[in-house]
Amino acid sequence: MRNCLWIFFCLIMAEVSGMDRKPTGEILTDKIEVGKPFKFSLSYLNTGKGEVFFPDAAYNFTPYELVGQEFFMTRTTAQGSLDSTVYKFVSYEVNPVQIISLPVFIRTERDCTAVFSVADSVQMKLLTGGLPSDSLPVKPEVTLMELDRQVNFPAVFVASGILLLLFIVIFSFFGSTITRYWQLIKLFISHRDFRLSFLRIRKNIREHNQVKEVEKAMVLWKKYLEKLLNLPFTTYTTKEILDTIPNASLMQALKDIDGVIYGHSRTGQTMDALLSVLRDIAEEVYQHKKTEVRMISEK
């Protein structure tokens, strides 16, 4: 009832003082409390020289927070049109005196002007009284002591046990598959490295035609077969190699290469063709080894 009478009083006062063209702003309470809503009325007498707009939720009401707004019908008299609204604010400031001044916006054909109301103030009601200066003892500054990091051994043991159990379960179901794929990956990497190195040596032989490069090719080829078949190919003679890998093309190629390395003789085939035979033999042994790994893993 008190709020309604106050708003009505503001409306009458705005009608009487409409010539000053300033909006009227009033806080509708004697005291406010932190965090509790209070009302603020704002009214303006428009004499018809422009369109009037009141601040809404898009306006920055800092340091107050808008939690509600009430609108009233425009009242038109001979003096002009009286517009009014009541805002509901919440304040979280602790200043003993709170001050509010809000604008209305008057838009004409030329511009839009903000006209502020005369600032109104209200006291903040404190929930607790002040404390005597000697009511609490002053504690000296305490220096924090850094503690040594400690390992949570029970958690580590539990986590390790879970991981170990998980590994055992996975390996019991997929152990053979994992082992097979791992062996195939190692075979692939080893064969790829051999092919790249062998190709590099063949390129050097084409460009320089040096006997040392031919020797490097033979050593590389033997080491690769030794790793692939787990046999001492680096110590094998040509006859022992042919006993292990019987192949007519390989026999002729090895004899011609021995003639180039030891006898410095020329052959009916180019060196590139001879090295192609060694590369093809290595490829056949690699494919055979892959098939063997797959068959063993599937048993």
PDB file of C-alpha atoms in Angstrom:
ATOM      1  CA  MET A   1       0.000   0.000   0.000  1.00  0.00           C
ATOM      2  CA  ARG A   2       2.841   2.332   0.883  1.00  0.00           C
ATOM      3  CA  ASN A   3       4.532   1.658  -2.485  1.00  0.00           C
ATOM      4  CA  CYS A   4       1.345   2.419  -4.439  1.00  0.00           C
ATOM      5  CA  LEU A   5       0.802   5.706  -2.567  1.00  0.00           C
ATOM      6  CA  TRP A   6       4.401   6.662  -3.207  1.00  0.00           C
ATOM      7  CA  ILE A   7       4.136   5.936  -6.925  1.00  0.00           C
ATOM      8  CA  PHE A   8       0.914   7.947  -7.092  1.00  0.00           C
ATOM      9  CA  PHE A   9       2.655  10.806  -5.320  1.00  0.00           C
ATOM     10  CA  CYS A  10       5.525  10.624  -7.799  1.00  0.00           C
ATOM     11  CA  LEU A  11       3.101  10.739 -10.707  1.00  0.00           C
ATOM     12  CA  ILE A  12       1.418  13.879  -9.308  1.00  0.00           C
ATOM     13  CA  MET A  13       4.777  15.532  -8.620  1.00  0.00           C
ATOM     14  CA  ALA A  14       5.961  14.713 -12.128  1.00  0.00           C
ATOM     15  CA  GLU A  15       2.818  16.308 -13.569  1.00  0.00           C
ATOM     16  CA  VAL A  16       3.348  19.442 -11.508  1.00  0.00           C
ATOM     17  CA  SER A  17       7.069  19.692 -12.297  1.00  0.00           C
ATOM     18  CA  GLY A  18       6.872  18.530 -15.897  1.00  0.00           C
ATOM     19  CA  MET A  19       8.419  21.724 -17.178  1.00  0.00           C
ATOM     20  CA  ASP A  20      11.859  20.889 -15.817  1.00  0.00           C
ATOM     21  CA  ARG A  21      11.977  17.957 -18.217  1.00  0.00           C
ATOM     22  CA  LYS A  22      14.073  15.818 -15.850  1.00  0.00           C
ATOM     23  CA  PRO A  23      12.924  12.301 -14.960  1.00  0.00           C
ATOM     24  CA  THR A  24      11.987  11.668 -11.369  1.00  0.00           C
ATOM     25  CA  GLY A  25      13.744   8.772  -9.626  1.00  0.00           C
ATOM     26  CA  GLU A  26      12.989   7.598  -6.092  1.00  0.00           C
ATOM     27  CA  ILE A  27      14.120   4.644  -3.943  1.00  0.00           C
ATOM     28  CA  LEU A  28      10.943   3.259  -2.394  1.00  0.00           C
ATOM     29  CA  THR A  29      12.391   2.219   0.969  1.00  0.00           C
ATOM     30  CA  ASP A  30      14.224   3.764   3.898  1.00  0.00           C
ATOM     31  CA  LYS A  31      17.008   1.178   4.136  1.00  0.00           C
ATOM     32  CA  ILE A  32      18.202  -1.727   2.034  1.00  0.00           C
ATOM     33  CA  GLU A  33      20.058  -4.950   2.861  1.00  0.00           C
ATOM     34  CA  VAL A  34      22.774  -6.793   0.978  1.00  0.00           C
ATOM     35  CA  GLY A  35      21.295  -9.380  -1.373  1.00  0.00           C
ATOM     36  CA  LYS A  36      17.656  -8.405  -0.744  1.00  0.00           C
ATOM     37  CA  PRO A  37      15.482  -6.783  -3.452  1.00  0.00           C
ATOM     38  CA  PHE A  38      14.375  -3.172  -3.208  1.00  0.00           C
ATOM     39  CA  LYS A  39      12.296  -0.950  -5.524  1.00  0.00           C
ATOM     40  CA  PHE A  40      13.186   2.194  -7.453  1.00  0.00           C
ATOM     41  CA  SER A  41      10.567   4.219  -9.329  1.00  0.00           C
ATOM     42  CA  LEU A  42      11.342   6.234 -12.458  1.00  0.00           C
ATOM     43  CA  SER A  43       8.844   8.563 -14.209  1.00  0.00           C
ATOM     44  CA  TYR A  44       9.021  11.179 -16.939  1.00  0.00           C
ATOM     45  CA  LEU A  45       6.545  13.762 -18.247  1.00  0.00           C
ATOM     46  CA  ASN A  46       6.780  13.816 -22.055  1.00  0.00           C
ATOM     47  CA  THR A  47       5.577  17.094 -23.617  1.00  0.00           C
ATOM     48  CA  GLY A  48       5.472  15.558 -27.070  1.00  0.00           C
ATOM     49  CA  LYS A  49       8.851  16.711 -28.380  1.00  0.00           C
ATOM     50  CA  GLY A  50      10.202  13.191 -28.828  1.00  0.00           C
ATOM     51  CA  GLU A  51       9.733   9.486 -28.193  1.00  0.00           C
ATOM     52  CA  VAL A  52      10.682   8.316 -24.690  1.00  0.00           C
ATOM     53  CA  PHE A  53      12.414   5.024 -23.828  1.00  0.00           C
ATOM     54  CA  PHE A  54      13.135   3.679 -20.347  1.00  0.00           C
ATOM     55  CA  PRO A  55      16.163   1.477 -19.543  1.00  0.00           C
ATOM     56  CA  ASP A  56      15.391  -2.238 -19.754  1.00  0.00           C
ATOM     57  CA  ALA A  57      17.260  -5.478 -19.008  1.00  0.00           C
ATOM     58  CA  ALA A  58      19.841  -4.655 -21.707  1.00  0.00           C
ATOM     59  CA  TYR A  59      20.987  -1.580 -19.768  1.00  0.00           C
ATOM     60  CA  ASN A  60      24.019  -1.816 -17.473  1.00  0.00           C
ATOM     61  CA  PHE A  61      22.690  -1.075 -13.961  1.00  0.00           C
ATOM     62  CA  THR A  62      26.041  -1.761 -12.238  1.00  0.00           C
ATOM     63  CA  PRO A  63      26.611  -1.937  -9.269  1.00  0.00           C
ATOM     64  CA  TYR A  64      22.974  -3.059  -8.983  1.00  0.00           C
ATOM     65  CA  GLU A  65      21.421  -6.195 -10.434  1.00  0.00           C
ATOM     66  CA  LEU A  66      17.993  -5.978 -12.059  1.00  0.00           C
ATOM     67  CA  VAL A  67      15.680  -8.771 -10.899  1.00  0.00           C
ATOM     68  CA  GLY A  68      12.300  -7.395 -12.020  1.00  0.00           C
ATOM     69  CA  GLN A  69      10.414  -4.472 -13.522  1.00  0.00           C
ATOM     70  CA  GLU A  70       6.806  -3.199 -13.320  1.00  0.00           C
ATOM     71  CA  PHE A  71       5.198  -1.051 -16.028  1.00  0.00           C
ATOM     72  CA  PHE A  72       2.312   1.420 -15.680  1.00  0.00           C
ATOM     73  CA  MET A  73      -0.129   2.807 -18.226  1.00  0.00           C
ATOM     74  CA  THR A  74       0.727   6.175 -19.740  1.00  0.00           C
ATOM     75  CA  ARG A  75      -1.342   9.021 -18.261  1.00  0.00           C
ATOM     76  CA  THR A  76      -2.029  11.929 -20.582  1.00  0.00           C
ATOM     77  CA  THR A  77      -3.010  15.395 -19.341  1.00  0.00           C
ATOM     78  CA  ALA A  78      -2.930  18.889 -20.759  1.00  0.00           C
ATOM     79  CA  GLN A  79       0.679  19.174 -19.640  1.00  0.00           C
ATOM     80  CA  GLY A  80       1.828  16.015 -21.501  1.00  0.00           C
ATOM     81  CA  SER A  81       2.085  12.220 -21.226  1.00  0.00           C
ATOM     82  CA  LEU A  82       3.404  10.753 -17.983  1.00  0.00           C
ATOM     83  CA  ASP A  83       5.291   7.427 -18.309  1.00  0.00           C
ATOM     84  CA  SER A  84       6.503   5.508 -15.283  1.00  0.00           C
ATOM     85  CA  THR A  85       8.043   2.204 -14.253  1.00  0.00           C
ATOM     86  CA  VAL A  86       9.288   0.546 -11.068  1.00  0.00           C
ATOM     87  CA  TYR A  87      12.549  -1.430 -11.064  1.00  0.00           C
ATOM     88  CA  LYS A  88      13.377  -4.159  -8.595  1.00  0.00           C
ATOM     89  CA  PHE A  89      17.111  -4.215  -7.816  1.00  0.00           C
ATOM     90  CA  VAL A  90      19.494  -6.237  -5.666  1.00  0.00           C
ATOM     91  CA  SER A  91      22.711  -4.758  -4.297  1.00  0.00           C
ATOM     92  CA  TYR A  92      25.764  -6.700  -3.166  1.00  0.00           C
ATOM     93  CA  GLU A  93      27.803  -3.624  -2.279  1.00  0.00           C
ATOM     94  CA  VAL A  94      28.590  -2.891   1.378  1.00  0.00           C
ATOM     95  CA  ASN A  95      28.939   0.874   1.133  1.00  0.00           C
ATOM     96  CA  PRO A  96      26.959   2.541   3.945  1.00  0.00           C
ATOM     97  CA  VAL A  97      25.169   4.822   1.434  1.00  0.00           C
ATOM     98  CA  GLN A  98      23.856   3.577  -1.933  1.00  0.00           C
ATOM     99  CA  ILE A  99      23.181   6.106  -4.725  1.00  0.00           C
ATOM    100  CA  ILE A 100      21.025   5.587  -7.844  1.00  0.00           C
ATOM    101  CA  SER A 101      20.464   7.811 -10.859  1.00  0.00           C
ATOM    102  CA  LEU A 102      18.876   6.412 -14.033  1.00  0.00           C
ATOM    103  CA  PRO A 103      18.261   8.022 -17.431  1.00  0.00           C
ATOM    104  CA  VAL A 104      15.395   8.099 -19.848  1.00  0.00           C
ATOM    105  CA  PHE A 105      16.194   8.232 -23.553  1.00  0.00           C
ATOM    106  CA  ILE A 106      14.444  10.876 -25.681  1.00  0.00           C
ATOM    107  CA  ARG A 107      14.614  10.212 -29.393  1.00  0.00           C
ATOM    108  CA  THR A 108      13.860  13.018 -31.856  1.00  0.00           C
ATOM    109  CA  GLU A 109      14.391  13.341 -35.565  1.00  0.00           C
ATOM    110  CA  ARG A 110      17.832  14.760 -34.948  1.00  0.00           C
ATOM    111  CA  ASP A 111      19.301  12.578 -32.186  1.00  0.00           C
ATOM    112  CA  CYS A 112      18.704  10.455 -29.084  1.00  0.00           C
ATOM    113  CA  THR A 113      19.487  12.074 -25.731  1.00  0.00           C
ATOM    114  CA  ALA A 114      19.889  10.436 -22.315  1.00  0.00           C
ATOM    115  CA  VAL A 115      18.462  12.563 -19.509  1.00  0.00           C
ATOM    116  CA  PHE A 116      19.353  11.385 -15.991  1.00  0.00           C
ATOM    117  CA  SER A 117      17.220  11.737 -12.910  1.00  0.00           C
ATOM    118  CA  VAL A 118      18.447  13.526  -9.825  1.00  0.00           C
ATOM    119  CA  ALA A 119      20.491  11.021  -7.791  1.00  0.00           C
ATOM    120  CA  ASP A 120      18.661   9.467  -4.857  1.00  0.00           C
ATOM    121  CA  SER A 121      20.418   7.777  -1.951  1.00  0.00           C
ATOM    122  CA  VAL A 122      19.538   5.216   0.696  1.00  0.00           C
ATOM    123  CA  GLN A 123      21.337   3.728   3.705  1.00  0.00           C
ATOM    124  CA  MET A 124      22.641   0.165   3.689  1.00  0.00           C
ATOM    125  CA  LYS A 125      21.486  -1.856   6.692  1.00  0.00           C
ATOM    126  CA  LEU A 126      24.435  -3.837   8.092  1.00  0.00           C
ATOM    127  CA  LEU A 127      23.624  -7.280   9.446  1.00  0.00           C
ATOM    128  CA  THR A 128      26.444  -7.274  11.982  1.00  0.00           C
ATOM    129  CA  GLY A 129      27.859  -4.492  14.079  1.00  0.00           C
ATOM    130  CA  GLY A 130      31.477  -3.456  14.077  1.00  0.00           C
ATOM    131  CA  LEU A 131      33.998  -5.403  16.123  1.00  0.00           C
ATOM    132  CA  PRO A 132      36.262  -3.748  18.699  1.00  0.00           C
ATOM    133  CA  SER A 133      39.788  -3.368  17.483  1.00  0.00           C
ATOM    134  CA  ASP A 134      41.111  -5.560  20.310  1.00  0.00           C
ATOM    135  CA  SER A 135      38.428  -8.267  20.163  1.00  0.00           C
ATOM    136  CA  LEU A 136      40.481 -10.618  18.030  1.00  0.00           C
ATOM    137  CA  PRO A 137      44.163 -11.398  18.511  1.00  0.00           C
ATOM    138  CA  VAL A 138      46.442 -10.628  15.592  1.00  0.00           C
ATOM    139  CA  LYS A 139      48.197 -13.750  14.368  1.00  0.00           C
ATOM    140  CA  PRO A 140      51.776 -13.470  13.163  1.00  0.00           C
ATOM    141  CA  GLU A 141      52.587 -14.361   9.572  1.00  0.00           C
ATOM    142  CA  VAL A 142      53.051 -18.111   9.230  1.00  0.00           C
ATOM    143  CA  THR A 143      55.616 -19.432   6.765  1.00  0.00           C
ATOM    144  CA  LEU A 144      54.363 -22.483   4.889  1.00  0.00           C
ATOM    145  CA  MET A 145      56.640 -25.500   5.041  1.00  0.00           C
ATOM    146  CA  GLU A 146      56.946 -27.535   1.875  1.00  0.00           C
ATOM    147  CA  LEU A 147      56.318 -31.233   2.465  1.00  0.00           C
ATOM    148  CA  ASP A 148      58.112 -34.014   0.643  1.00  0.00           C
ATOM    149  CA  ARG A 149      56.112 -35.749  -2.018  1.00  0.00           C
ATOM    150  CA  GLN A 150      55.090 -39.241  -1.008  1.00  0.00           C
ATOM    151  CA  VAL A 151      54.322 -42.080  -3.359  1.00  0.00           C
ATOM    152  CA  ASN A 152      50.993 -43.778  -2.821  1.00  0.00           C
ATOM    153  CA  PHE A 153      52.395 -47.304  -2.955  1.00  0.00           C
ATOM    154  CA  PRO A 154      49.065 -49.112  -2.398  1.00  0.00           C
ATOM    155  CA  ALA A 155      47.551 -47.251  -5.358  1.00  0.00           C
ATOM    156  CA  VAL A 156      50.645 -47.991  -7.470  1.00  0.00           C
ATOM    157  CA  PHE A 157      50.487 -51.704  -6.621  1.00  0.00           C
ATOM    158  CA  VAL A 158      46.764 -51.884  -7.385  1.00  0.00           C
ATOM    159  CA  ALA A 159      47.192 -50.089 -10.714  1.00  0.00           C
ATOM    160  CA  SER A 160      50.157 -52.285 -11.653  1.00  0.00           C
ATOM    161  CA  GLY A 161      48.210 -55.415 -10.750  1.00  0.00           C
ATOM    162  CA  ILE A 162      45.246 -54.338 -12.871  1.00  0.00           C
ATOM    163  CA  LEU A 163      47.481 -53.570 -15.842  1.00  0.00           C
ATOM    164  CA  LEU A 164      49.299 -56.901 -15.478  1.00  0.00           C
ATOM    165  CA  LEU A 165      46.027 -58.813 -15.236  1.00  0.00           C
ATOM    166  CA  LEU A 166      44.690 -56.979 -18.265  1.00  0.00           C
ATOM    167  CA  PHE A 167      47.846 -57.800 -20.216  1.00  0.00           C
ATOM    168  CA  ILE A 168      47.616 -61.499 -19.275  1.00  0.00           C
ATOM    169  CA  VAL A 169      43.974 -61.690 -20.324  1.00  0.00           C
ATOM    170  CA  ILE A 170      44.610 -59.949 -23.640  1.00  0.00           C
ATOM    171  CA  PHE A 171      47.694 -62.045 -24.384  1.00  0.00           C
ATOM    172  CA  SER A 172      45.909 -65.308 -23.504  1.00  0.00           C
ATOM    173  CA  PHE A 173      43.250 -64.581 -26.125  1.00  0.00           C
ATOM    174  CA  PHE A 174      45.279 -62.724 -28.754  1.00  0.00           C
ATOM    175  CA  GLY A 175      48.857 -63.725 -27.934  1.00  0.00           C
ATOM    176  CA  SER A 176      49.444 -65.772 -31.088  1.00  0.00           C
ATOM    177  CA  THR A 177      47.929 -63.072 -33.288  1.00  0.00           C
ATOM    178  CA  ILE A 178      49.996 -60.336 -31.643  1.00  0.00           C
ATOM    179  CA  THR A 179      53.184 -62.412 -31.959  1.00  0.00           C
ATOM    180  CA  ARG A 180      52.486 -63.150 -35.615  1.00  0.00           C
ATOM    181  CA  TYR A 181      51.866 -59.523 -36.513  1.00  0.00           C
ATOM    182  CA  TRP A 182      54.962 -58.435 -34.623  1.00  0.00           C
ATOM    183  CA  GLN A 183      57.149 -60.935 -36.504  1.00  0.00           C
ATOM    184  CA  LEU A 184      55.617 -59.885 -39.828  1.00  0.00           C
ATOM    185  CA  ILE A 185      56.272 -56.229 -39.026  1.00  0.00           C
ATOM    186  CA  LYS A 186      59.926 -56.981 -38.221  1.00  0.00           C
ATOM    187  CA  LEU A 187      60.257 -58.952 -41.468  1.00  0.00           C
ATOM    188  CA  PHE A 188      58.733 -56.090 -43.455  1.00  0.00           C
ATOM    189  CA  ILE A 189      61.025 -53.457 -41.907  1.00  0.00           C
ATOM    190  CA  SER A 190      64.132 -55.589 -42.436  1.00  0.00           C
ATOM    191  CA  HIS A 191      63.191 -56.288 -46.072  1.00  0.00           C
ATOM    192  CA  ARG A 192      62.453 -52.634 -46.740  1.00  0.00           C
ATOM    193  CA  ASP A 193      65.837 -51.567 -45.361  1.00  0.00           C
ATOM    194  CA  PHE A 194      67.577 -54.217 -47.481  1.00  0.00           C
ATOM    195  CA  ARG A 195      65.828 -53.115 -50.677  1.00  0.00           C
ATOM    196  CA  LEU A 196      66.707 -49.446 -50.109  1.00  0.00           C
ATOM    197  CA  SER A 197      70.380 -50.199 -49.385  1.00  0.00           C
ATOM    198  CA  PHE A 198      70.647 -52.628 -52.291  1.00  0.00           C
ATOM    199  CA  LEU A 199      69.054 -50.107 -54.641  1.00  0.00           C
ATOM    200  CA  ARG A 200      71.543 -47.438 -53.528  1.00  0.00           C
ATOM    201  CA  ILE A 201      74.496 -49.725 -54.256  1.00  0.00           C
ATOM    202  CA  ARG A 202      73.129 -50.673 -57.698  1.00  0.00           C
ATOM    203  CA  LYS A 203      72.831 -46.992 -58.522  1.00  0.00           C
ATOM    204  CA  ASN A 204      76.479 -46.416 -57.557  1.00  0.00           C
ATOM    205  CA  ILE A 205      77.545 -49.362 -59.730  1.00  0.00           C
ATOM    206  CA  ARG A 206      75.690 -47.934 -62.755  1.00  0.00           C
ATOM    207  CA  GLU A 207      77.353 -44.550 -62.277  1.00  0.00           C
ATOM    208  CA  HIS A 208      80.890 -45.591 -61.305  1.00  0.00           C
ATOM    209  CA  ASN A 209      81.192 -49.308 -62.185  1.00  0.00           C
ATOM    210  CA  GLN A 210      83.563 -50.003 -59.274  1.00  0.00           C
ATOM    211  CA  VAL A 211      84.455 -53.508 -58.059  1.00  0.00           C
ATOM    212  CA  LYS A 212      84.203 -52.346 -54.413  1.00  0.00           C
ATOM    213  CA  GLU A 213      80.533 -51.557 -54.920  1.00  0.00           C
ATOM    214  CA  VAL A 214      79.955 -55.086 -56.251  1.00  0.00           C
ATOM    215  CA  GLU A 215      81.603 -56.487 -53.104  1.00  0.00           C
ATOM    216  CA  LYS A 216      79.316 -54.296 -50.949  1.00  0.00           C
ATOM    217  CA  ALA A 217      76.281 -55.656 -52.765  1.00  0.00           C
ATOM    218  CA  MET A 218      77.364 -59.264 -52.128  1.00  0.00           C
ATOM    219  CA  VAL A 219      78.073 -58.592 -48.420  1.00  0.00           C
ATOM    220  CA  LEU A 220      74.710 -56.870 -47.979  1.00  0.00           C
ATOM    221  CA  TRP A 221      72.876 -59.707 -49.738  1.00  0.00           C
ATOM    222  CA  LYS A 222      74.580 -62.392 -47.633  1.00  0.00           C
ATOM    223  CA  LYS A 223      73.923 -60.562 -44.345  1.00  0.00           C
ATOM    224  CA  TYR A 224      70.261 -60.184 -45.198  1.00  0.00           C
ATOM    225  CA  LEU A 225      69.845 -63.891 -46.000  1.00  0.00           C
ATOM    226  CA  GLU A 226      71.788 -64.770 -42.857  1.00  0.00           C
ATOM    227  CA  LYS A 227      69.317 -62.750 -40.754  1.00  0.00           C
ATOM    228  CA  LEU A 228      66.319 -64.060 -42.656  1.00  0.00           C
ATOM    229  CA  LEU A 229      67.187 -67.788 -42.548  1.00  0.00           C
ATOM    230  CA  ASN A 230      69.324 -67.773 -39.384  1.00  0.00           C
ATOM    231  CA  LEU A 231      72.215 -69.408 -41.285  1.00  0.00           C
ATOM    232  CA  PRO A 232      75.867 -68.227 -41.524  1.00  0.00           C
ATOM    233  CA  PHE A 233      75.642 -66.987 -45.120  1.00  0.00           C
ATOM    234  CA  THR A 234      78.504 -64.519 -44.639  1.00  0.00           C
ATOM    235  CA  THR A 235      80.918 -67.435 -44.225  1.00  0.00           C
ATOM    236  CA  TYR A 236      79.409 -69.587 -46.989  1.00  0.00           C
ATOM    237  CA  THR A 237      81.239 -70.226 -50.225  1.00  0.00           C
ATOM    238  CA  THR A 238      79.401 -70.065 -53.520  1.00  0.00           C
ATOM    239  CA  LYS A 239      78.958 -73.853 -53.463  1.00  0.00           C
ATOM    240  CA  GLU A 240      77.508 -73.797 -49.940  1.00  0.00           C
ATOM    241  CA  ILE A 241      75.080 -71.027 -50.914  1.00  0.00           C
ATOM    242  CA  LEU A 242      73.892 -73.056 -53.920  1.00  0.00           C
ATOM    243  CA  ASP A 243      73.488 -76.121 -51.724  1.00  0.00           C
ATOM    244  CA  THR A 244      71.184 -74.087 -49.470  1.00  0.00           C
ATOM    245  CA  ILE A 245      69.352 -72.281 -52.289  1.00  0.00           C
ATOM    246  CA  PRO A 246      69.514 -74.439 -55.427  1.00  0.00           C
ATOM    247  CA  ASN A 247      68.763 -72.168 -58.376  1.00  0.00           C
ATOM    248  CA  ALA A 248      70.260 -72.208 -61.879  1.00  0.00           C
ATOM    249  CA  SER A 249      70.036 -68.428 -62.374  1.00  0.00           C
ATOM    250  CA  LEU A 250      71.600 -67.830 -58.963  1.00  0.00           C
ATOM    251  CA  MET A 251      74.441 -70.277 -59.746  1.00  0.00           C
ATOM    252  CA  GLN A 252      75.369 -68.449 -62.969  1.00  0.00           C
ATOM    253  CA  ALA A 253      75.017 -65.029 -61.334  1.00  0.00           C
ATOM    254  CA  LEU A 254      77.292 -65.964 -58.409  1.00  0.00           C
ATOM    255  CA  LYS A 255      79.946 -67.393 -60.741  1.00  0.00           C
ATOM    256  CA  ASP A 256      79.918 -64.252 -62.889  1.00  0.00           C
ATOM    257  CA  ILE A 257      80.080 -61.979 -59.829  1.00  0.00           C
ATOM    258  CA  ASP A 258      82.998 -64.018 -58.381  1.00  0.00           C
ATOM    259  CA  GLY A 259      84.759 -63.589 -61.721  1.00  0.00           C
ATOM    260  CA  VAL A 260      84.297 -59.828 -61.564  1.00  0.00           C
ATOM    261  CA  ILE A 261      85.419 -59.563 -57.922  1.00  0.00           C
ATOM    262  CA  TYR A 262      88.350 -62.002 -57.923  1.00  0.00           C
ATOM    263  CA  GLY A 263      89.320 -62.400 -61.560  1.00  0.00           C
ATOM    264  CA  HIS A 264      88.394 -58.988 -62.903  1.00  0.00           C
ATOM    265  CA  SER A 265      86.822 -60.709 -65.876  1.00  0.00           C
ATOM    266  CA  ARG A 266      83.903 -59.542 -67.959  1.00  0.00           C
ATOM    267  CA  THR A 267      80.646 -61.432 -68.206  1.00  0.00           C
ATOM    268  CA  GLY A 268      78.074 -61.870 -70.899  1.00  0.00           C
ATOM    269  CA  GLN A 269      75.454 -60.171 -68.690  1.00  0.00           C
ATOM    270  CA  THR A 270      75.504 -56.659 -67.345  1.00  0.00           C
ATOM    271  CA  MET A 271      76.252 -56.172 -63.664  1.00  0.00           C
ATOM    272  CA  ASP A 272      72.794 -54.706 -63.209  1.00  0.00           C
ATOM    273  CA  ALA A 273      71.242 -57.919 -64.532  1.00  0.00           C
ATOM    274  CA  LEU A 274      73.352 -60.031 -62.152  1.00  0.00           C
ATOM    275  CA  LEU A 275      72.324 -57.936 -59.166  1.00  0.00           C
ATOM    276  CA  SER A 276      68.687 -58.246 -60.240  1.00  0.00           C
ATOM    277  CA  VAL A 277      69.047 -62.027 -59.788  1.00  0.00           C
ATOM    278  CA  LEU A 278      70.280 -61.521 -56.212  1.00  0.00           C
ATOM    279  CA  ARG A 279      67.404 -59.137 -55.519  1.00  0.00           C
ATOM    280  CA  ASP A 280      64.844 -61.630 -56.890  1.00  0.00           C
ATOM    281  CA  ILE A 281      66.281 -64.453 -54.778  1.00  0.00           C
ATOM    282  CA  ALA A 282      66.069 -62.265 -51.651  1.00  0.00           C
ATOM    283  CA  GLU A 283      62.460 -61.440 -52.535  1.00  0.00           C
ATOM    284  CA  GLU A 284      61.582 -65.148 -52.898  1.00  0.00           C
ATOM    285  CA  VAL A 285      63.187 -66.041 -49.568  1.00  0.00           C
ATOM    286  CA  TYR A 286      61.337 -63.125 -47.885  1.00  0.00           C
ATOM    287  CA  GLN A 287      57.964 -64.242 -49.259  1.00  0.00           C
ATOM    288  CA  HIS A 288      58.658 -67.836 -48.197  1.00  0.00           C
ATOM    289  CA  LYS A 289      59.583 -66.659 -44.698  1.00  0.00           C
ATOM    290  CA  LYS A 290      56.340 -64.636 -44.408  1.00  0.00           C
ATOM    291  CA  THR A 291      54.287 -67.672 -45.392  1.00  0.00           C
ATOM    292  CA  GLU A 292      56.158 -69.781 -42.868  1.00  0.00           C
ATOM    293  CA  VAL A 293      55.457 -67.316 -40.034  1.00  0.00           C
ATOM    294  CA  ARG A 294      51.752 -67.227 -40.869  1.00  0.00           C
ATOM    295  CA  MET A 295      51.473 -71.005 -40.971  1.00  0.00           C
ATOM    296  CA  ILE A 296      53.257 -71.470 -37.648  1.00  0.00           C
ATOM    297  CA  SER A 297      51.075 -68.856 -35.923  1.00  0.00           C
ATOM    298  CA  GLU A 298      47.861 -70.404 -37.187  1.00  0.00           C
ATOM    299  CA  LYS A 299      48.658 -73.864 -35.860  1.00  0.00           C
TER     300      LYS A 299
END
